[in-house]
XYZ file of C-alpha atoms in Angstrom:
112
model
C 0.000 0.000 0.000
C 1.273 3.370 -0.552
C 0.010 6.772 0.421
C 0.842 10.348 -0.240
C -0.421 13.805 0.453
C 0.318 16.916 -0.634
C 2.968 18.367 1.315
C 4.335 15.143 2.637
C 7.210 12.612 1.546
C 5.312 9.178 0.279
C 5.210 6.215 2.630
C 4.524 2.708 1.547
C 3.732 -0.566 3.531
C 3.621 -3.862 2.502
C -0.317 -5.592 3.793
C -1.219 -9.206 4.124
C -4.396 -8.689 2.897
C -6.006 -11.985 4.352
C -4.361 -10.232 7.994
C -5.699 -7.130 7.196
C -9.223 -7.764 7.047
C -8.746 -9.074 10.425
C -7.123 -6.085 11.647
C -9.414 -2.986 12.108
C -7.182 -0.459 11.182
C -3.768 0.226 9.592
C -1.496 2.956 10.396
C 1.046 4.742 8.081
C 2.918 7.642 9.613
C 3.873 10.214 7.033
C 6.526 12.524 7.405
C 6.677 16.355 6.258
C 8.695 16.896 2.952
C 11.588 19.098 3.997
C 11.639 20.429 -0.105
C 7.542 21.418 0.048
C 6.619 24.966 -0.524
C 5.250 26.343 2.818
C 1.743 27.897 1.286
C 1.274 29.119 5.344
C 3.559 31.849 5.140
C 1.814 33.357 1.908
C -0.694 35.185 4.774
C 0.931 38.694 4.305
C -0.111 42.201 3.387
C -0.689 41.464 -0.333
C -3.243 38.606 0.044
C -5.103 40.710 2.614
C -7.339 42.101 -0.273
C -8.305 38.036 -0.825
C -8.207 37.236 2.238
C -11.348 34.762 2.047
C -10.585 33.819 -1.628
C -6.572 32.834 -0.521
C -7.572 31.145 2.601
C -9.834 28.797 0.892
C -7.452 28.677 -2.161
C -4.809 27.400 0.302
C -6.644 24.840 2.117
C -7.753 23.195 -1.354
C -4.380 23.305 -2.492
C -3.017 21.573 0.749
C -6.251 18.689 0.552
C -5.516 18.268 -3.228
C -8.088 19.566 -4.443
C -6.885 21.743 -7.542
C -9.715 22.559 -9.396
C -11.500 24.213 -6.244
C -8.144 25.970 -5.540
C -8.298 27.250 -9.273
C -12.016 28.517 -9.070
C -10.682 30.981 -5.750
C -7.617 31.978 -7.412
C -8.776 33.003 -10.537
C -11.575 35.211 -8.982
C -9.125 37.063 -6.823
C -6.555 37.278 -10.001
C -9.579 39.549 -11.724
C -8.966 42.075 -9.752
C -5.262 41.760 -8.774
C -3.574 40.354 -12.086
C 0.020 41.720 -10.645
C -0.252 40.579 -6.787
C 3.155 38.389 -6.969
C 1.759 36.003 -4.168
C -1.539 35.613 -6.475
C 0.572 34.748 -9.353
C 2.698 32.116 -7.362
C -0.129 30.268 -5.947
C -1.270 29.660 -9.313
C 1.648 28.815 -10.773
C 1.560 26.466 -8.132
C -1.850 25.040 -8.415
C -1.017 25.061 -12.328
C 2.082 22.996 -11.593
C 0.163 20.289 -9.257
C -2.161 19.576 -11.855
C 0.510 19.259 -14.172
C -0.371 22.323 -16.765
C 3.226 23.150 -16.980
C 2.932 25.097 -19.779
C 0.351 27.693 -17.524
C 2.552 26.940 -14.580
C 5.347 28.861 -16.472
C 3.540 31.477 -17.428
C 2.557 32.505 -13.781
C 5.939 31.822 -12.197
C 6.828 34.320 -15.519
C 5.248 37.177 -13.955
C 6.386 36.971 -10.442
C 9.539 38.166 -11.751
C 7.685 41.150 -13.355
C-alpha cells in the first residue's frame, strides 16, 4: 500500500491482505517533505485584499483539491492580475495539476 499527500514525503507498507481484514485499522505515519513549498507563510499584506478567496485557495491546495483551488484563485486574479503572491499560488496550483505550460507562465510574472 502506498500513500501520499500533498505536502508530505510518500510512505509505503507492505499488507497481508487476508491479515488485514482481520485487523481494524492500519497505520502509516507520514513525514513532512523538507523540499515542500510552505503555502502558510503566503498570509501577508498582499493577500489581505483576498483574504477569504486565498484562505480557501490554500486549504484546497493543501487537501488536493486543484480545481476548487483554481475557481478561488482566478476570482481574486480579476482584480489583482500583478499581486506576486496571487501569481505564485497559481503557478503552483497550475504545476500540481501538471499544466506546466500555464505553470510557467505565472511563475513568468512573479519576476515582473
Amino acid at each position: 500500500m502506498e500513500v501520499s499527500a500533498v505536502g508530505y514525503l510518500s510512505a509505503q507498507k507492505e499488507v497481508d491482505v487476508i491479515s488485514s481484514l482481520r485487523a481494524s485499522q492500519i497505520d502509516i505515519v507520514l513525514h513532512r517533505d523538507p523540499e515542500a513549498v510552505n503555502l502558510d507563510l503566503l498570509n501577508g499584506a498582499c493577500l489581505r485584499r483576498h483574504a477569504k478567496q486565498t484562505k480557501r485557495a490554500i486549504s484546497a491546495l493543501k487537501s488536493g483539491n486543484f480545481t476548487a483551488a483554481q475557481k478561488q484563485l482566478d476570482e481574486a486574479f480579476k482584480s489583482s492580475p500583478s499581486n506576486p503572491d496571487l501569481n505564485f499560488l497559481l503557478d503552483i496550483c497550475n504545476f500540481q495539476k501538471k499544466d506546466f505550460g500555464q505553470a510557467q507562465t505565472y511563475w513568468a510574472r512573479q519576476r515582473i
